[in-house]
PDB file of C-alpha atoms in Angstrom:
ATOM      1  CA  SER A   1       0.000   0.000   0.000  1.00 66.00           C
ATOM      2  CA  GLU A   2       1.182   3.538  -0.697  1.00 74.00           C
ATOM      3  CA  ALA A   3       0.639   4.429   2.964  1.00 80.00           C
ATOM      4  CA  GLU A   4       3.136   1.763   4.144  1.00 76.00           C
ATOM      5  CA  PRO A   5       6.327   3.703   5.057  1.00 71.00           C
ATOM      6  CA  GLN A   6       8.561   0.646   4.523  1.00 71.00           C
ATOM      7  CA  ARG A   7       7.089  -0.349   1.119  1.00 75.00           C
ATOM      8  CA  HIS A   8      10.162   0.489  -0.984  1.00 73.00           C
ATOM      9  CA  GLY A   9      12.549  -1.389   1.280  1.00 72.00           C
ATOM     10  CA  LYS A  10      10.253  -4.414   1.457  1.00 76.00           C
ATOM     11  CA  ALA A  11       9.917  -4.470  -2.331  1.00 79.00           C
ATOM     12  CA  ALA A  12      13.705  -4.388  -2.744  1.00 80.00           C
ATOM     13  CA  TYR A  13      14.176  -7.262  -0.304  1.00 86.00           C
ATOM     14  CA  GLN A  14      11.357  -9.288  -1.860  1.00 85.00           C
ATOM     15  CA  GLY A  15      13.270  -9.110  -5.125  1.00 83.00           C
ATOM     16  CA  LEU A  16      16.306 -10.712  -3.479  1.00 86.00           C
ATOM     17  CA  VAL A  17      14.460 -13.996  -2.929  1.00 87.00           C
ATOM     18  CA  GLU A  18      12.904 -14.081  -6.383  1.00 89.00           C
ATOM     19  CA  PHE A  19      16.131 -14.830  -8.238  1.00 90.00           C
ATOM     20  CA  LYS A  20      15.930 -18.328  -9.712  1.00 93.00           C
ATOM     21  CA  GLU A  21      19.238 -19.367  -8.138  1.00 94.00           C
ATOM     22  CA  VAL A  22      18.153 -18.157  -4.698  1.00 93.00           C
ATOM     23  CA  ARG A  23      14.802 -19.962  -4.931  1.00 94.00           C
ATOM     24  CA  ARG A  24      16.605 -23.155  -5.916  1.00 96.00           C
ATOM     25  CA  TYR A  25      19.050 -22.787  -3.016  1.00 96.00           C
ATOM     26  CA  LEU A  26      16.219 -22.206  -0.538  1.00 96.00           C
ATOM     27  CA  GLU A  27      14.361 -25.279  -1.770  1.00 96.00           C
ATOM     28  CA  ALA A  28      17.455 -27.364  -0.995  1.00 97.00           C
ATOM     29  CA  ASN A  29      18.245 -25.433   2.237  1.00 96.00           C
ATOM     30  CA  PRO A  30      14.939 -24.385   3.843  1.00 96.00           C
ATOM     31  CA  HIS A  31      16.539 -23.255   7.137  1.00 97.00           C
ATOM     32  CA  PRO A  32      19.278 -20.827   6.075  1.00 98.00           C
ATOM     33  CA  GLN A  33      21.353 -18.703   8.408  1.00 98.00           C
ATOM     34  CA  ILE A  34      21.264 -15.184   6.965  1.00 97.00           C
ATOM     35  CA  VAL A  35      23.482 -12.218   7.841  1.00 96.00           C
ATOM     36  CA  GLU A  36      22.855  -8.691   6.640  1.00 95.00           C
ATOM     37  CA  ILE A  37      25.470  -5.976   6.700  1.00 93.00           C
ATOM     38  CA  GLY A  38      23.879  -2.537   6.906  1.00 92.00           C
ATOM     39  CA  CYS A  39      20.316  -3.456   7.892  1.00 93.00           C
ATOM     40  CA  GLY A  40      19.059   0.036   8.694  1.00 91.00           C
ATOM     41  CA  THR A  41      15.775  -0.073  10.605  1.00 91.00           C
ATOM     42  CA  GLY A  42      15.342  -3.802   9.934  1.00 93.00           C
ATOM     43  CA  ALA A  43      12.123  -3.660   7.904  1.00 90.00           C
ATOM     44  CA  GLY A  44      13.701  -5.630   5.067  1.00 92.00           C
ATOM     45  CA  ALA A  45      15.242  -8.139   7.474  1.00 95.00           C
ATOM     46  CA  ASN A  46      11.905  -8.680   9.178  1.00 95.00           C
ATOM     47  CA  HIS A  47      10.233  -9.074   5.779  1.00 93.00           C
ATOM     48  CA  ILE A  48      12.707 -11.775   4.736  1.00 96.00           C
ATOM     49  CA  THR A  49      12.014 -13.742   7.926  1.00 96.00           C
ATOM     50  CA  GLN A  50       8.338 -13.761   6.912  1.00 94.00           C
ATOM     51  CA  VAL A  51       9.092 -14.819   3.321  1.00 94.00           C
ATOM     52  CA  ILE A  52      11.575 -17.524   4.428  1.00 96.00           C
ATOM     53  CA  PRO A  53       9.903 -18.893   7.559  1.00 93.00           C
ATOM     54  CA  GLY A  54      12.703 -21.371   8.302  1.00 96.00           C
ATOM     55  CA  CYS A  55      15.514 -18.825   8.384  1.00 97.00           C
ATOM     56  CA  ASN A  56      17.440 -17.249  11.235  1.00 98.00           C
ATOM     57  CA  TYR A  57      18.567 -13.710  10.465  1.00 98.00           C
ATOM     58  CA  THR A  58      21.285 -11.591  12.069  1.00 97.00           C
ATOM     59  CA  ALA A  59      21.208  -7.948  11.032  1.00 96.00           C
ATOM     60  CA  PHE A  60      24.180  -5.617  11.609  1.00 95.00           C
ATOM     61  CA  ASP A  61      24.344  -1.834  11.349  1.00 93.00           C
ATOM     62  CA  MET A  62      26.802   0.776  12.597  1.00 91.00           C
ATOM     63  CA  GLN A  63      24.072   3.326  13.330  1.00 92.00           C
ATOM     64  CA  ARG A  64      22.819   2.889  16.895  1.00 96.00           C
ATOM     65  CA  ALA A  65      19.457   4.551  16.170  1.00 96.00           C
ATOM     66  CA  ALA A  66      18.824   2.120  13.308  1.00 94.00           C
ATOM     67  CA  ILE A  67      19.519  -0.900  15.529  1.00 97.00           C
ATOM     68  CA  ASP A  68      17.390   0.522  18.334  1.00 98.00           C
ATOM     69  CA  THR A  69      14.538   0.889  15.820  1.00 96.00           C
ATOM     70  CA  CYS A  70      15.136  -2.614  14.448  1.00 96.00           C
ATOM     71  CA  ASN A  71      14.946  -4.086  17.936  1.00 98.00           C
ATOM     72  CA  MET A  72      11.934  -2.020  18.999  1.00 97.00           C
ATOM     73  CA  LEU A  73       9.801  -2.510  15.875  1.00 95.00           C
ATOM     74  CA  PHE A  74      10.779  -6.012  14.802  1.00 96.00           C
ATOM     75  CA  ALA A  75      13.277  -8.153  16.716  1.00 97.00           C
ATOM     76  CA  GLN A  76      11.477  -8.003  20.065  1.00 97.00           C
ATOM     77  CA  HIS A  77       8.478  -9.649  18.347  1.00 96.00           C
ATOM     78  CA  ASN A  78      10.431 -11.958  16.041  1.00 97.00           C
ATOM     79  CA  PRO A  79      12.562 -14.704  17.646  1.00 97.00           C
ATOM     80  CA  ARG A  80      14.296 -15.448  14.318  1.00 98.00           C
ATOM     81  CA  LEU A  81      15.619 -11.888  13.931  1.00 98.00           C
ATOM     82  CA  LYS A  82      18.593 -10.535  15.885  1.00 97.00           C
ATOM     83  CA  CYS A  83      19.695  -6.906  15.364  1.00 97.00           C
ATOM     84  CA  GLU A  84      23.223  -6.003  16.465  1.00 95.00           C
ATOM     85  CA  TRP A  85      24.986  -2.668  16.687  1.00 94.00           C
ATOM     86  CA  VAL A  86      28.520  -2.711  15.271  1.00 91.00           C
ATOM     87  CA  PRO A  87      29.905   0.784  15.965  1.00 87.00           C
ATOM     88  CA  GLY A  88      33.090   0.253  13.970  1.00 81.00           C
ATOM     89  CA  GLY A  89      31.468  -1.693  11.159  1.00 79.00           C
ATOM     90  CA  VAL A  90      31.594  -5.442  10.680  1.00 79.00           C
ATOM     91  CA  GLY A  91      35.203  -5.599   9.537  1.00 72.00           C
ATOM     92  CA  GLY A  92      36.868  -3.109  11.822  1.00 62.00           C
ATOM     93  CA  ALA A  93      37.363  -2.531  15.484  1.00 57.00           C
ATOM     94  CA  GLY A  94      34.375  -0.963  17.182  1.00 50.00           C
ATOM     95  CA  SER A  95      34.524   1.728  19.810  1.00 53.00           C
ATOM     96  CA  SER A  96      34.900  -1.088  22.348  1.00 54.00           C
ATOM     97  CA  GLY A  97      37.988  -2.277  20.494  1.00 50.00           C
ATOM     98  CA  SER A  98      36.456  -5.587  19.469  1.00 51.00           C
ATOM     99  CA  GLN A  99      35.457  -6.912  16.082  1.00 60.00           C
ATOM    100  CA  THR A 100      32.169  -8.478  15.121  1.00 66.00           C
ATOM    101  CA  ARG A 101      32.634 -12.222  14.945  1.00 73.00           C
ATOM    102  CA  VAL A 102      30.591 -14.571  12.836  1.00 83.00           C
ATOM    103  CA  PRO A 103      31.861 -18.145  13.071  1.00 85.00           C
ATOM    104  CA  GLU A 104      33.387 -19.403   9.854  1.00 88.00           C
ATOM    105  CA  GLY A 105      31.047 -21.614   7.873  1.00 90.00           C
ATOM    106  CA  SER A 106      27.993 -20.576   9.936  1.00 94.00           C
ATOM    107  CA  VAL A 107      26.264 -18.388   7.325  1.00 96.00           C
ATOM    108  CA  ASP A 108      24.391 -19.515   4.225  1.00 96.00           C
ATOM    109  CA  ILE A 109      23.406 -16.133   2.764  1.00 95.00           C
ATOM    110  CA  VAL A 110      24.921 -12.651   3.174  1.00 94.00           C
ATOM    111  CA  ILE A 111      22.829  -9.630   2.214  1.00 93.00           C
ATOM    112  CA  ILE A 112      24.171  -6.170   1.501  1.00 90.00           C
ATOM    113  CA  SER A 113      21.286  -4.122   0.136  1.00 79.00           C
ATOM    114  CA  GLU A 114      21.353  -0.375  -0.325  1.00 71.00           C
ATOM    115  CA  THR A 115      17.751   0.857  -0.329  1.00 59.00           C
ATOM    116  CA  HIS A 116      18.059   4.563   0.509  1.00 57.00           C
ATOM    117  CA  ILE A 117      15.272   6.504  -1.159  1.00 53.00           C
ATOM    118  CA  ALA A 118      15.880  10.208  -1.835  1.00 46.00           C
TER     119      ALA A 118
END
């Protein structure tokens, strides 16, 4: 609906799972572990957990306000979505001096989706 504030982001994320190769992969792996780098408010991440009901989704962003919104609007109601603040980004040292760690071989799909609308 045009009144839905997250409609553009949801549409972009919906497109990610409509690629033939992705659909085929999900048929063979119905419980994927998904990581997103730069999740923003988490609307797209939450949408994907609805479209792929067997997935577990970890969403990272370096903007604290975005992660707070993700947790407040979505993750607190969705046990398959985890939103994590990474102040220094996923590859660098954060303000705490530690790096974000994702165990090797633990992720099936990585999403990096830029959906800023001007």
